[in-house]
Amino acid sequence: MSVDTVVVDDVEERAPLGRWLWLVGAVILTAGLLFGYDQGVIAGALVGIEKSFSVSTFAIEVITSWVTLGALVGALVAGMLADRIGRRAAVLVAAVMFTIGALIEAGAPGTGVLVVGRLVVGFGVGVASVAAPLYAAEMAPTRVRGRFVSWYQFGITFGIFLAYLVDELLSSGDRWRLMLGVSAVPAVLLVLLILPSSDTPRWFVTKGRRDDAERAMRRIRPHDTEAAMAELDASLGEEVEQAGWSEVFSRRWRKPLMIGVGLAVFQQITGINAIIYYANKIFAAAGFETAAQQTAATTWAIGAVNVLATLIAVAFVDRLGRRPLLLAGLVGMGVSLTAVGVSFLSLNAIPSQPTDSPSAPSAAGTVTLVALVVYIASFAFSLGPVVWTVINEIFPRSIRGRGVSVATAANWGSAWLVSQFFLTLTGAIGEAGTFWLFAAMSAVAFVWIWRVLPETRGRSLEDIERMWTAEAETSAAT
Ligand code: BGC
């Protein structure tokens, strides 16, 4: 079959989805929720933590950002774990770690224990951020794979939104313990959901467990099990053994690795988490002066829009394809970031604390608000879900776990860098300069994606793998 052929075959096109796929959908949604809630909740919890313990600025930074470092380590370990013990077992490990971490955080008698809790939670989030989308990408029939992995992003955005709401509700006193402890609830739910699930047919096949693979396939594709197994079997002869790290970095797989890591990094260096973490401060600079005004703007203009616009990707990623969504989203992000930069030229500097004296946002403040809404919506239907989708579908089976691991760790590493240095950057080159830098990165991402990313919509994972092999052979021959 030519590598340019769209390989959604007729059988799959017609077959109804197996009921088990709902369970897979619930797993991926809950894993995303954990990720997002954790990402969003800390801003609100910090106010209470600062009141309970007398903490230094350094300790605050550690409490905030080490969860991301924990996640980076978790993501690196997760690939090996997912290849060895399976995708399902790796999700289970993540959920258990997360539950333990959340309970440690909630009961922490001092900052030392709290930091330990943050690291454990971070590790759990990191493992889940590799294992859960990988699980979904391997379980999903080709024609709905993008939609499945996009549910992960929907979970993330919903988690961030919930965290903003919880922050508003529980913002006083010692209730930060509850804010952090509450995240154990979806973690326990994840344990309950993953326990009755099975591992992916592809992972079973890699382990030489063909009977288990067939049983799993029957659950998710009851109407075309034979056809689906035949396609898996066709790629069986080619390569079954899971390769080690050297294979991940080998010449043969250079292109998928470059694409995975490139997309992961671009998702972060175009500014998303600077906006997610510092939205309150940005709105403060834009003239939303009281804490209540800022929180409302953040919850609805950022949090809710992020959730809703993700549904655009859920609806269109498998119809229009990955490339059009990514490219259109980057245009929206680039233009809106440029507008935020321009409006900041006539705004105040980003303040470190909210004030208590209300005044109406200026015209430039309104432009900033509208531009940020456009930015969030553009990210939410493009780089948010589509990057996770592509990362989880481009690696060949022999290195899939490790490849996804490397790309996801690159994502966490860049997230950490951006959130750590955003305020330093605005101090050095100004707010306008910082947003223009993010806009410039969006332009670079546009050109790069335009040139290197092949469309993967409608291609089975096995077909994508054959495409790389064919490309590597062609380039070796020339
Ligand atoms: C990113 C996160 C980000 C979130 C925002 C995800 O795809 O990986 O870093 O916070 O989207 O919705």
Coordinates of C-alpha atoms and ligand atoms in Angstrom, one line a residue, residues 35 39 153 156-157 160 267-268 272-273 276 306 379 383-385 388 411 415, ligand 1:
F35 CA -3.3 17.2 35.1
Q39 CA -1.8 22.9 37.0
Q153 CA -7.0 18.0 26.4
I156 CA -7.0 19.2 31.2
T157 CA -8.9 22.3 30.4
I160 CA -7.9 24.0 35.1
Q267 CA 3.3 24.1 22.5
Q268 CA 5.0 25.8 25.5
I272 CA 0.2 29.2 27.0
N273 CA 1.3 28.6 30.6
I276 CA -2.5 30.3 32.5
N306 CA -10.3 27.2 27.0
F379 CA -4.7 27.5 21.4
L383 CA -1.8 23.3 19.8
G384 CA -3.5 22.1 23.0
P385 CA -5.2 18.9 21.8
W388 CA -0.9 15.6 22.3
N411 CA 7.0 19.6 27.0
A415 CA 6.7 24.5 30.6
Ligands
BGC1 C1 -0.6 21.9 27.9 C2 -0.5 22.6 29.2 C3 -1.4 23.7 29.3 C4 -2.8 23.3 28.9 C5 -3.7 24.5 28.8 C6 -2.0 21.6 27.6 O1 -2.1 21.0 26.3 O2 0.3 20.8 27.8 O3 0.8 22.9 29.5 O4 -1.5 24.2 30.6 O5 -2.8 22.7 27.6 O6 -5.0 24.2 28.4

